[in-house]
Amino acid sequence: MAAEKLKGEGNTMFTKGCWAEAAAKYGEYITLLFRDEESKEAQSKLVIGYSNRAETWLKLKKYVQAHDDCERALEYDPTHLKSWGRKARALEGLFLHLDAARTYRKLLQGFTLSASEKSWMKEALMISETKDRQSRWGIIEQDMDEKWEKADPGPELLASAPNLEEYVGPIRIGRTQKMGRGLFVTRNVGEGDLLLVSNIWTSNRFTMESETMPLDNALYTLQQSVEEIVNEAKENLQDLTHLQRLIQLDTLGGPYPDDLLLRDAPPMRYFKPVNSLERGGWRVTDEDRKHPALTNTFDRPFITKVILEKQLYHHGPKLLEISELYVLPSLMNHSCVPNVSTITLNNGKRSRIFRATRSIRAGEELFRAYHNILCPVDERRILHGKQNCECQRCTLELKLLREVSLLNYVAGECGDLAIENENENMWNCSTDVKQNVRTRSMTLLTAINDLFVHVSNLANLDDVKQDWIRASLTRFGRILLDPAIRMLPEVTFEQIQERDKLLVHVILAALTVDRASEVALSMCSGIATEEAPNIFNPVTDSMEEHLEAQVLLDCARRIVELSYGSGLKSQTIFNIVKSYAGRLKDLPF
Ligand SMILES: [Zn+2]
């Protein structure tokens, strides 16, 4: 019989390890049997067809397809053990650890199993349960603490983080007045509340020295990189559900009607993680296909277009950069006074966690910072690209152009310092130069504070708005924390105290702008470690001697909680704070 022959060929291909060919043969087998779907005999064969094909999808790491085939097999025969086992493995592949654990538990409790089946399922259950427990940042402390004892801070440390389940908190997509679509909260949320956990769709970074590279080479490099990112994007689509697949391309790529308002805001249902949808809810229906925002195809040219249009941008004269693409987070707009913090876990896949950094009322829009916001408004405009930022802070600074120019003039007087400091290693400079840099930065910070007292339009601003402007000159504070400047031999204790008072202003201003600022965290950590090397011992008894350091440490603790989540053990918080002290020079500026 033709069908049996196809199954036999599928099995042969499978044994040879030709997974794609095997999947194709099983596909033909299924199609053939489908003609006779009503018959009991065909149905029991379809179970085998779908289940075998699911196994080939698992080998190909196409977990969505594997899961779908298991579901179909189980619709015909809800007692088919192999399909259940394969479904559990597909769920693991999709990082749905809780669902995988539930499935293994069901198998262990409700099925008669052989000794070897029992053994691997018990093991798999334990792994799924552990991964589920770890699946939110903050619950992996044990792991972190151990790793952090020896690891350097930064990417290496985050690499120990587990893969995360997608999570969508109290969020909806809505229209904004000027920026097309945006994300809004659906209920009141508090500081530090988890909003979103999102896994990356694709990423790639490359730099191109256009000044030194001949144009042909540059274009070739660019072409290669686009090729790479398109391949990765296509590959990663396999990990996402059908609905997310549809929606993310719509989200990222259009087709855009000229008038943004004509563009439909897709319902949140499309973005929900698969495990929160009702059974079968992740399949694309005809209705979905008719939805005005879901009309894209996913061929190569289309993905290429998405990537080129959305993520390729000029960044200064010398580099072109393609960065990371996420689904729902790509709808969150920018503000220079954000209310959302972002932490990226470099866990082999890259996941991003978004938390509220202040109380946000139901219906308010969520904003994150796309780029450095601790710099003057004209620099922010360059970083922001074509569309100007219209946040309250930019609007204020543009209204106060005269005063801001005054500040910029003063900053300009010391500006060479910043350039010198960014481009050169201060360690190599003579002590005289370092001393000069130090003095000028101190003078500048004092002058800024004076301007806020004496220039009437600035003095009339409330404290928050003063901080918005002060935060634009954060870099001069950071110069003073450069290790080379900090360790000048002639600096007296009194001078350090004077410097710290100025720096506390700078840090508090940065925190007014962004309550989870990494730059502020690194500055807090820098001063606190320098002033009180023992302060990182959580049971220290000499806090009074280091009052200022203690204040900064409290700030640092708050920033850590807003970014990394509450409920961290104090040792973990201290480890994070300490790790930032060494990163003063590394943070984007
Ligand atoms: Zn702005």
XYZ file of C-alpha atoms and ligand atoms in Angstrom:
590
model
C 0.000 0.000 0.000
C 1.275 3.415 -1.009
C 0.839 4.920 2.448
C 2.818 2.194 4.198
C 5.600 2.592 1.645
C 5.816 6.323 2.446
C 5.966 5.617 6.171
C 8.706 3.039 5.559
C 10.689 5.597 3.542
C 10.190 8.136 6.318
C 11.513 5.648 8.875
C 14.549 4.876 6.687
C 15.364 8.573 6.306
C 14.927 9.005 10.052
C 17.335 6.152 10.826
C 19.862 7.733 8.467
C 19.552 11.031 10.321
C 18.042 12.850 7.313
C 15.453 14.652 9.446
C 14.081 17.097 6.888
C 13.587 14.337 4.309
C 11.940 12.126 6.928
C 9.559 14.972 7.880
C 8.628 15.391 4.208
C 7.884 11.678 3.796
C 5.762 11.594 6.951
C 3.984 14.681 5.604
C 3.067 12.824 2.398
C 1.950 9.850 4.501
C -0.316 12.105 6.547
C -1.799 13.773 3.439
C -2.585 10.417 1.918
C -4.279 9.090 5.069
C -6.214 12.285 5.465
C -8.380 11.427 2.439
C -9.865 8.649 4.528
C -9.921 10.571 7.799
C -13.320 9.288 8.936
C -12.149 5.658 9.167
C -10.874 4.363 12.494
C -7.972 2.621 10.783
C -6.746 5.790 9.094
C -7.089 7.686 12.358
C -4.877 5.277 14.260
C -2.300 5.558 11.472
C -2.522 9.348 11.552
C -1.556 9.187 15.217
C 1.670 7.408 14.231
C 2.243 9.753 11.281
C 1.911 12.929 13.338
C 3.833 11.493 16.259
C 6.738 10.316 14.107
C 6.886 13.632 12.327
C 6.887 15.359 15.723
C 10.046 13.417 16.574
C 11.762 14.677 13.401
C 10.720 18.246 14.241
C 12.290 17.763 17.674
C 15.517 16.665 15.995
C 15.330 19.766 13.797
C 14.649 21.922 16.880
C 11.374 23.092 15.307
C 9.471 22.982 18.542
C 6.299 24.747 17.463
C 5.755 22.232 14.670
C 6.616 19.366 17.027
C 4.099 20.599 19.572
C 1.384 21.048 16.944
C 1.874 17.537 15.566
C 1.695 16.019 19.053
C -1.520 17.921 19.713
C -3.020 16.557 16.493
C -1.966 13.005 17.328
C -3.466 13.385 20.811
C -6.743 14.648 19.376
C -7.120 11.251 17.691
C -5.743 9.246 20.610
C -5.479 11.017 23.969
C -3.712 7.999 25.459
C -0.799 7.869 23.016
C 2.193 7.805 25.350
C 4.885 8.648 22.803
C 3.003 11.752 21.670
C 2.711 12.927 25.264
C 6.443 12.432 25.834
C 7.274 14.304 22.638
C 4.891 17.087 23.535
C 6.685 17.523 26.855
C 10.032 17.746 25.056
C 8.604 20.309 22.617
C 7.405 22.391 25.562
C 10.905 22.268 27.026
C 12.253 23.482 23.691
C 9.812 26.389 23.797
C 11.015 27.270 27.334
C 7.545 26.510 28.693
C 9.030 24.751 31.675
C 5.947 24.870 33.878
C 3.839 23.231 31.164
C 6.561 20.658 30.499
C 6.705 19.790 34.198
C 2.914 19.435 34.333
C 3.014 17.104 31.354
C 5.749 14.913 32.851
C 3.845 14.764 36.132
C 0.694 13.691 34.307
C 2.670 10.966 32.517
C 4.262 9.666 35.708
C 0.947 9.583 37.535
C -1.497 8.463 34.861
C 0.373 6.036 32.606
C 1.842 2.581 32.965
C 5.509 3.118 32.237
C 8.526 0.883 31.774
C 11.430 1.277 34.199
C 13.512 3.195 31.654
C 10.598 5.500 30.730
C 10.011 6.199 34.394
C 13.643 6.986 34.921
C 14.084 9.516 32.081
C 10.748 11.187 32.795
C 11.599 11.618 36.490
C 14.893 13.176 35.513
C 13.175 15.414 32.928
C 10.534 16.433 35.475
C 13.208 17.477 37.933
C 15.031 19.544 35.304
C 11.806 21.230 34.137
C 10.834 22.066 37.712
C 14.240 23.570 38.421
C 14.163 25.604 35.218
C 10.661 26.786 36.007
C 11.765 27.974 39.446
C 14.696 29.778 37.881
C 12.690 31.189 35.057
C 12.353 34.637 36.522
C 15.269 36.840 37.332
C 15.546 37.115 41.077
C 14.677 33.517 41.739
C 18.037 32.353 40.474
C 19.885 33.928 43.337
C 21.505 30.794 44.591
C 23.034 30.276 41.240
C 24.031 33.910 40.904
C 25.671 34.150 44.278
C 27.914 31.219 43.566
C 28.872 32.469 40.137
C 29.416 36.003 41.286
C 31.972 34.990 43.847
C 34.457 34.424 41.076
C 33.043 35.894 37.879
C 33.781 39.357 36.617
C 30.729 41.558 36.468
C 28.919 42.074 33.210
C 28.178 39.702 30.378
C 29.978 36.726 31.861
C 27.936 36.958 34.991
C 24.681 37.348 33.136
C 25.596 34.368 30.975
C 24.874 32.193 33.979
C 21.215 33.255 33.801
C 18.719 30.684 32.578
C 16.496 30.984 29.521
C 13.289 32.687 30.457
C 9.671 32.138 29.669
C 7.977 34.960 27.876
C 5.779 37.014 30.156
C 3.285 39.736 29.317
C 2.104 41.769 32.294
C -0.745 44.309 32.559
C -0.082 45.886 29.187
C -2.071 46.837 26.125
C -1.195 48.357 22.783
C -2.749 51.705 22.102
C -2.454 54.752 19.938
C -0.373 57.691 21.014
C -0.925 61.248 19.957
C 2.281 61.666 18.021
C 4.250 58.436 17.964
C 1.921 55.944 16.325
C 1.428 52.980 18.589
C 2.676 52.587 22.128
C 2.359 50.387 25.195
C 0.086 51.344 28.082
C -0.552 49.802 31.485
C -4.014 48.393 32.096
C -3.944 48.771 35.895
C -1.987 50.700 38.497
C 1.496 49.280 38.927
C 4.059 49.956 41.620
C 7.795 50.601 41.579
C 9.759 47.540 40.565
C 6.726 45.605 39.252
C 7.482 43.188 36.451
C 5.939 44.274 33.149
C 7.415 42.142 30.406
C 9.885 39.330 29.816
C 10.784 39.067 26.181
C 13.122 36.754 24.301
C 15.042 38.073 21.373
C 14.008 37.441 17.804
C 17.364 38.161 16.297
C 20.499 40.201 16.858
C 23.677 41.139 15.173
C 26.215 43.833 15.660
C 28.924 44.958 13.381
C 31.040 48.005 13.029
C 32.527 49.442 9.961
C 35.373 51.889 9.875
C 34.065 53.822 6.913
C 36.944 56.256 7.084
C 39.565 53.590 6.600
C 37.672 50.940 4.678
C 37.351 51.174 0.890
C 33.718 51.588 -0.148
C 33.533 48.241 -1.969
C 34.756 46.401 1.109
C 32.407 48.353 3.306
C 29.408 47.437 1.170
C 30.520 43.837 1.074
C 30.803 43.733 4.879
C 27.387 45.284 5.158
C 25.880 42.782 2.753
C 27.442 39.870 4.630
C 26.107 41.125 7.926
C 22.598 41.608 6.603
C 22.782 38.102 5.166
C 23.798 36.741 8.571
C 21.071 38.511 10.470
C 18.400 37.430 7.964
C 19.530 33.831 8.309
C 19.418 34.068 12.059
C 16.033 35.756 11.959
C 14.602 33.004 9.786
C 16.108 30.343 12.013
C 14.744 31.936 15.172
C 11.258 32.230 13.775
C 10.999 28.528 14.492
C 11.079 29.203 18.196
C 8.136 31.534 18.151
C 4.512 30.617 17.998
C 2.563 31.091 14.806
C 0.753 34.076 16.168
C 3.853 35.717 17.512
C 5.478 35.055 14.180
C 2.758 36.917 12.387
C 2.546 39.707 14.807
C 6.193 40.482 15.178
C 6.683 40.971 11.502
C 3.667 43.185 11.396
C 4.970 45.051 14.390
C 8.411 45.491 13.004
C 7.789 45.699 9.349
C 4.536 47.016 8.084
C 3.253 47.325 5.395
C 2.734 50.803 6.761
C -0.051 52.950 5.389
C 1.200 56.538 5.123
C -1.261 57.649 7.734
C -0.311 56.012 11.024
C -3.853 56.289 12.251
C -5.065 53.953 9.526
C -2.918 51.270 10.999
C -4.773 48.848 13.142
C -3.507 48.147 16.648
C -3.446 44.367 16.939
C -5.327 42.820 19.872
C -3.191 41.718 22.821
C -4.305 38.117 22.297
C -1.730 37.845 19.530
C 1.101 38.678 21.907
C 0.222 36.469 24.843
C 2.730 33.731 25.575
C 1.435 30.430 24.265
C 0.995 28.955 27.724
C -1.551 31.587 28.680
C -3.715 30.962 25.622
C -6.553 28.501 25.630
C -5.881 25.123 24.055
C -5.069 25.397 20.369
C -5.115 29.178 20.704
C -1.736 29.636 19.100
C -2.831 28.333 15.719
C -3.388 30.874 12.967
C -7.031 30.959 11.992
C -8.607 32.290 8.810
C -9.924 35.141 10.867
C -6.374 35.978 11.919
C -5.277 36.022 8.327
C -8.054 38.475 7.464
C -7.007 40.814 10.266
C -5.790 44.026 8.641
C -2.548 44.022 10.589
C -1.681 40.405 9.863
C -1.299 40.249 6.154
C 2.403 39.648 5.779
C 4.227 36.760 4.260
C 7.500 35.646 5.739
C 9.749 35.193 2.791
C 13.388 36.213 2.710
C 12.973 39.491 0.828
C 10.349 40.555 3.329
C 12.486 39.788 6.371
C 15.416 41.550 4.711
C 13.235 44.593 4.199
C 12.137 44.565 7.830
C 15.686 44.385 9.060
C 17.014 47.045 6.740
C 14.183 49.462 7.386
C 13.856 49.048 11.085
C 17.228 48.366 12.500
C 19.973 49.579 10.280
C 21.033 53.012 11.246
C 23.960 55.319 11.181
C 25.596 55.808 14.481
C 28.196 58.493 14.183
C 30.550 58.689 11.249
C 32.271 55.405 11.570
C 29.909 52.622 12.323
C 26.785 51.057 11.074
C 25.045 48.883 13.495
C 22.309 46.314 13.433
C 21.142 45.598 16.894
C 18.546 43.467 18.593
C 14.992 42.845 17.540
C 12.289 42.048 20.087
C 8.562 41.711 19.499
C 6.367 43.520 22.003
C 9.123 45.771 23.409
C 9.592 47.235 19.924
C 6.258 48.986 20.462
C 7.463 50.811 23.587
C 8.284 54.440 22.840
C 11.264 56.467 24.023
C 11.371 59.172 26.647
C 14.253 61.082 28.220
C 12.430 60.540 31.541
C 11.608 56.835 31.250
C 9.351 54.936 33.633
C 10.625 51.474 32.691
C 13.963 49.785 33.384
C 15.554 47.204 31.113
C 17.917 44.395 31.992
C 19.337 42.162 29.290
C 20.325 38.630 30.218
C 23.033 37.246 28.035
C 21.824 33.677 28.467
C 22.836 32.282 25.128
C 19.593 33.494 23.641
C 19.243 36.958 25.181
C 16.167 37.844 27.151
C 15.051 41.253 28.296
C 13.226 42.046 31.493
C 11.221 45.237 31.834
C 10.109 46.648 35.181
C 8.284 49.792 36.265
C 10.685 52.237 37.883
C 7.934 54.322 39.474
C 4.259 54.026 40.260
C 2.327 54.187 37.017
C -1.412 54.772 36.919
C -3.765 52.656 34.811
C -3.901 54.026 31.272
C -0.496 55.752 31.343
C 2.002 55.077 28.589
C 5.219 53.130 29.219
C 8.529 54.588 28.107
C 12.078 53.325 28.059
C 15.279 55.073 27.052
C 16.534 54.084 23.596
C 19.911 55.737 24.084
C 22.027 57.704 26.527
C 19.791 60.328 28.143
C 22.351 61.823 30.526
C 23.660 64.263 27.927
C 22.589 67.689 26.619
C 19.431 68.024 24.550
C 21.263 68.683 21.278
C 23.275 65.488 21.672
C 20.142 63.554 22.544
C 18.547 64.820 19.348
C 21.427 63.441 17.306
C 21.219 60.082 19.083
C 17.489 60.031 18.554
C 17.787 60.212 14.786
C 15.246 61.527 12.340
C 12.251 61.962 14.611
C 12.731 64.493 17.371
C 11.987 63.413 20.906
C 8.975 65.283 22.223
C 9.183 64.201 25.843
C 8.520 66.693 28.621
C 12.197 67.006 29.404
C 13.236 67.829 25.828
C 10.314 70.246 25.555
C 11.417 72.018 28.732
C 15.036 72.264 27.669
C 14.051 73.668 24.300
C 11.882 76.285 26.025
C 14.845 77.299 28.169
C 17.225 77.575 25.262
C 18.985 80.644 26.625
C 19.622 79.084 30.015
C 20.568 75.767 28.551
C 22.989 77.527 26.195
C 24.484 79.236 29.200
C 25.009 75.885 30.847
C 26.398 74.481 27.635
C 28.767 77.427 27.361
C 30.119 76.714 30.822
C 30.279 73.046 29.959
C 32.016 73.920 26.702
C 34.696 75.733 28.641
C 35.494 72.404 30.221
C 34.389 70.359 27.253
C 37.865 69.535 26.044
C 38.268 67.599 29.237
C 35.471 65.267 28.361
C 36.869 64.658 24.915
C 40.360 64.105 26.253
C 38.973 61.858 28.885
C 36.899 59.770 26.524
C 39.595 59.301 23.926
C 42.677 58.972 26.028
C 43.716 56.901 28.880
C 44.068 59.330 31.754
C 46.660 57.097 33.336
C 49.103 58.150 30.633
C 48.707 61.867 31.342
C 51.063 63.783 33.579
C 49.995 64.559 37.139
C 49.667 68.228 36.150
C 47.171 67.438 33.419
C 45.166 65.197 35.715
C 45.131 67.884 38.386
C 43.946 70.404 35.824
C 41.165 68.108 34.640
C 40.083 67.601 38.199
C 40.034 71.290 39.061
C 38.112 72.265 35.954
C 35.461 69.564 36.465
C 35.015 70.699 40.073
C 34.710 74.315 38.976
C 32.158 73.379 36.365
C 29.953 71.425 38.766
C 30.059 74.313 41.251
C 29.211 76.769 38.474
C 26.229 74.676 37.409
C 24.871 74.684 40.935
C 25.402 78.456 41.123
C 23.467 78.959 37.905
C 20.495 77.159 39.398
C 20.531 79.629 42.263
C 21.227 82.859 40.396
C 19.632 82.553 36.963
C 16.006 83.389 37.642
C 14.382 81.126 35.046
C 16.386 78.182 36.347
C 15.852 79.093 39.989
C 12.087 79.209 39.393
C 11.971 75.628 38.237
C 10.906 73.043 40.770
C 13.533 70.583 42.021
C 12.546 67.822 39.619
C 12.844 70.052 36.573
C 16.157 71.473 37.798
C 17.379 67.904 38.008
C 16.218 67.171 34.450
C 18.570 69.869 33.236
C 21.389 69.131 35.661
C 21.341 65.475 34.583
C 22.274 66.527 31.058
C 25.769 67.339 32.312
C 26.367 64.097 34.184
C 29.559 63.363 32.299
C 31.514 65.984 34.245
C 30.709 64.159 37.439
C 31.928 60.948 35.978
C 35.250 62.460 35.030
C 35.898 62.974 38.728
C 35.418 59.284 39.314
C 37.892 58.192 36.673
C 40.323 56.027 38.655
C 43.314 57.984 37.319
C 41.860 61.297 38.536
C 40.535 59.847 41.732
C 43.897 58.587 42.897
C 45.860 61.810 42.613
C 48.338 61.868 45.497
C 47.897 65.560 46.408
C 44.160 65.406 46.975
C 43.246 65.920 50.601
C 40.425 64.328 52.543
C 38.597 67.691 52.654
C 38.819 68.006 48.885
C 37.367 64.544 48.485
C 34.486 65.491 50.747
C 33.865 68.633 48.726
C 33.915 66.617 45.515
C 31.506 64.059 46.937
C 28.976 66.732 47.844
C 28.968 67.852 44.217
C 28.782 64.292 42.985
C 25.805 63.509 45.167
C 23.961 66.330 43.333
C 24.923 64.788 39.997
C 23.805 61.307 41.037
C 20.493 62.466 42.464
C 19.804 64.408 39.271
C 20.539 61.326 37.175
C 18.166 59.339 39.368
C 15.401 61.906 38.964
C 15.660 61.347 35.220
C 16.022 57.579 35.372
C 15.465 55.871 38.690
C 17.172 52.717 37.522
C 20.132 54.439 35.859
C 23.168 52.197 35.426
C 25.378 55.250 35.235
C 24.081 56.465 38.607
C 24.596 52.981 39.994
C 28.185 52.898 38.833
C 28.801 56.347 40.340
C 27.216 55.388 43.675
C 29.255 52.225 43.713
C 32.422 54.089 42.783
C 32.178 56.590 45.626
C 30.899 54.140 48.199
C 33.672 51.620 47.545
C 36.321 54.303 47.532
C 35.136 55.882 50.758
C 34.390 52.817 52.720
C 36.106 49.758 51.395
C 34.560 47.638 54.124
C 31.070 48.862 53.591
C 30.278 45.919 51.405
C 30.377 43.700 54.366
C 26.645 43.559 55.113
C 27.259 43.189 58.842
C 29.668 46.085 59.153
C 29.347 47.990 62.423
C 31.012 51.215 61.410
C 28.352 52.802 59.223
C 28.293 56.149 61.020
C 31.789 56.930 59.857
C 30.644 56.609 56.283
C 27.311 58.369 56.314
C 27.637 59.661 52.791
C 28.675 56.285 51.514
C 25.700 54.796 53.309
C 23.327 57.214 51.565
C 24.824 56.307 48.228
C 24.661 52.650 49.052
C 20.955 53.000 49.789
C 20.511 54.678 46.392
C 22.433 51.843 44.771
C 20.303 49.238 46.520
C 17.164 50.950 45.249
C 18.460 51.027 41.667
C 19.331 47.337 41.851
C 15.851 46.489 43.095
C 14.184 48.517 40.358
C 16.262 46.851 37.657
C 16.849 43.348 38.915
C 13.688 42.895 40.947
C 12.951 42.897 44.619
C 13.473 39.902 46.830
C 17.183 39.617 46.105
C 19.271 38.567 49.059
C 21.420 41.364 50.463
C 24.587 39.514 49.505
C 23.407 39.490 45.889
C 22.630 43.203 46.027
C 26.078 43.940 47.434
C 27.631 41.819 44.717
C 25.798 43.732 42.016
C 26.683 47.099 43.547
C 30.300 46.101 43.895
C 30.420 44.840 40.335
C 29.359 48.246 39.003
C 32.155 50.080 40.776
C 34.622 48.669 38.299
C 32.502 49.595 35.297
C 32.698 53.371 35.469
C 34.572 53.604 32.198
C 32.624 50.913 30.336
C 29.101 52.248 30.483
C 27.722 53.989 27.401
C 28.032 57.677 27.697
Zn 13.362 63.647 25.174
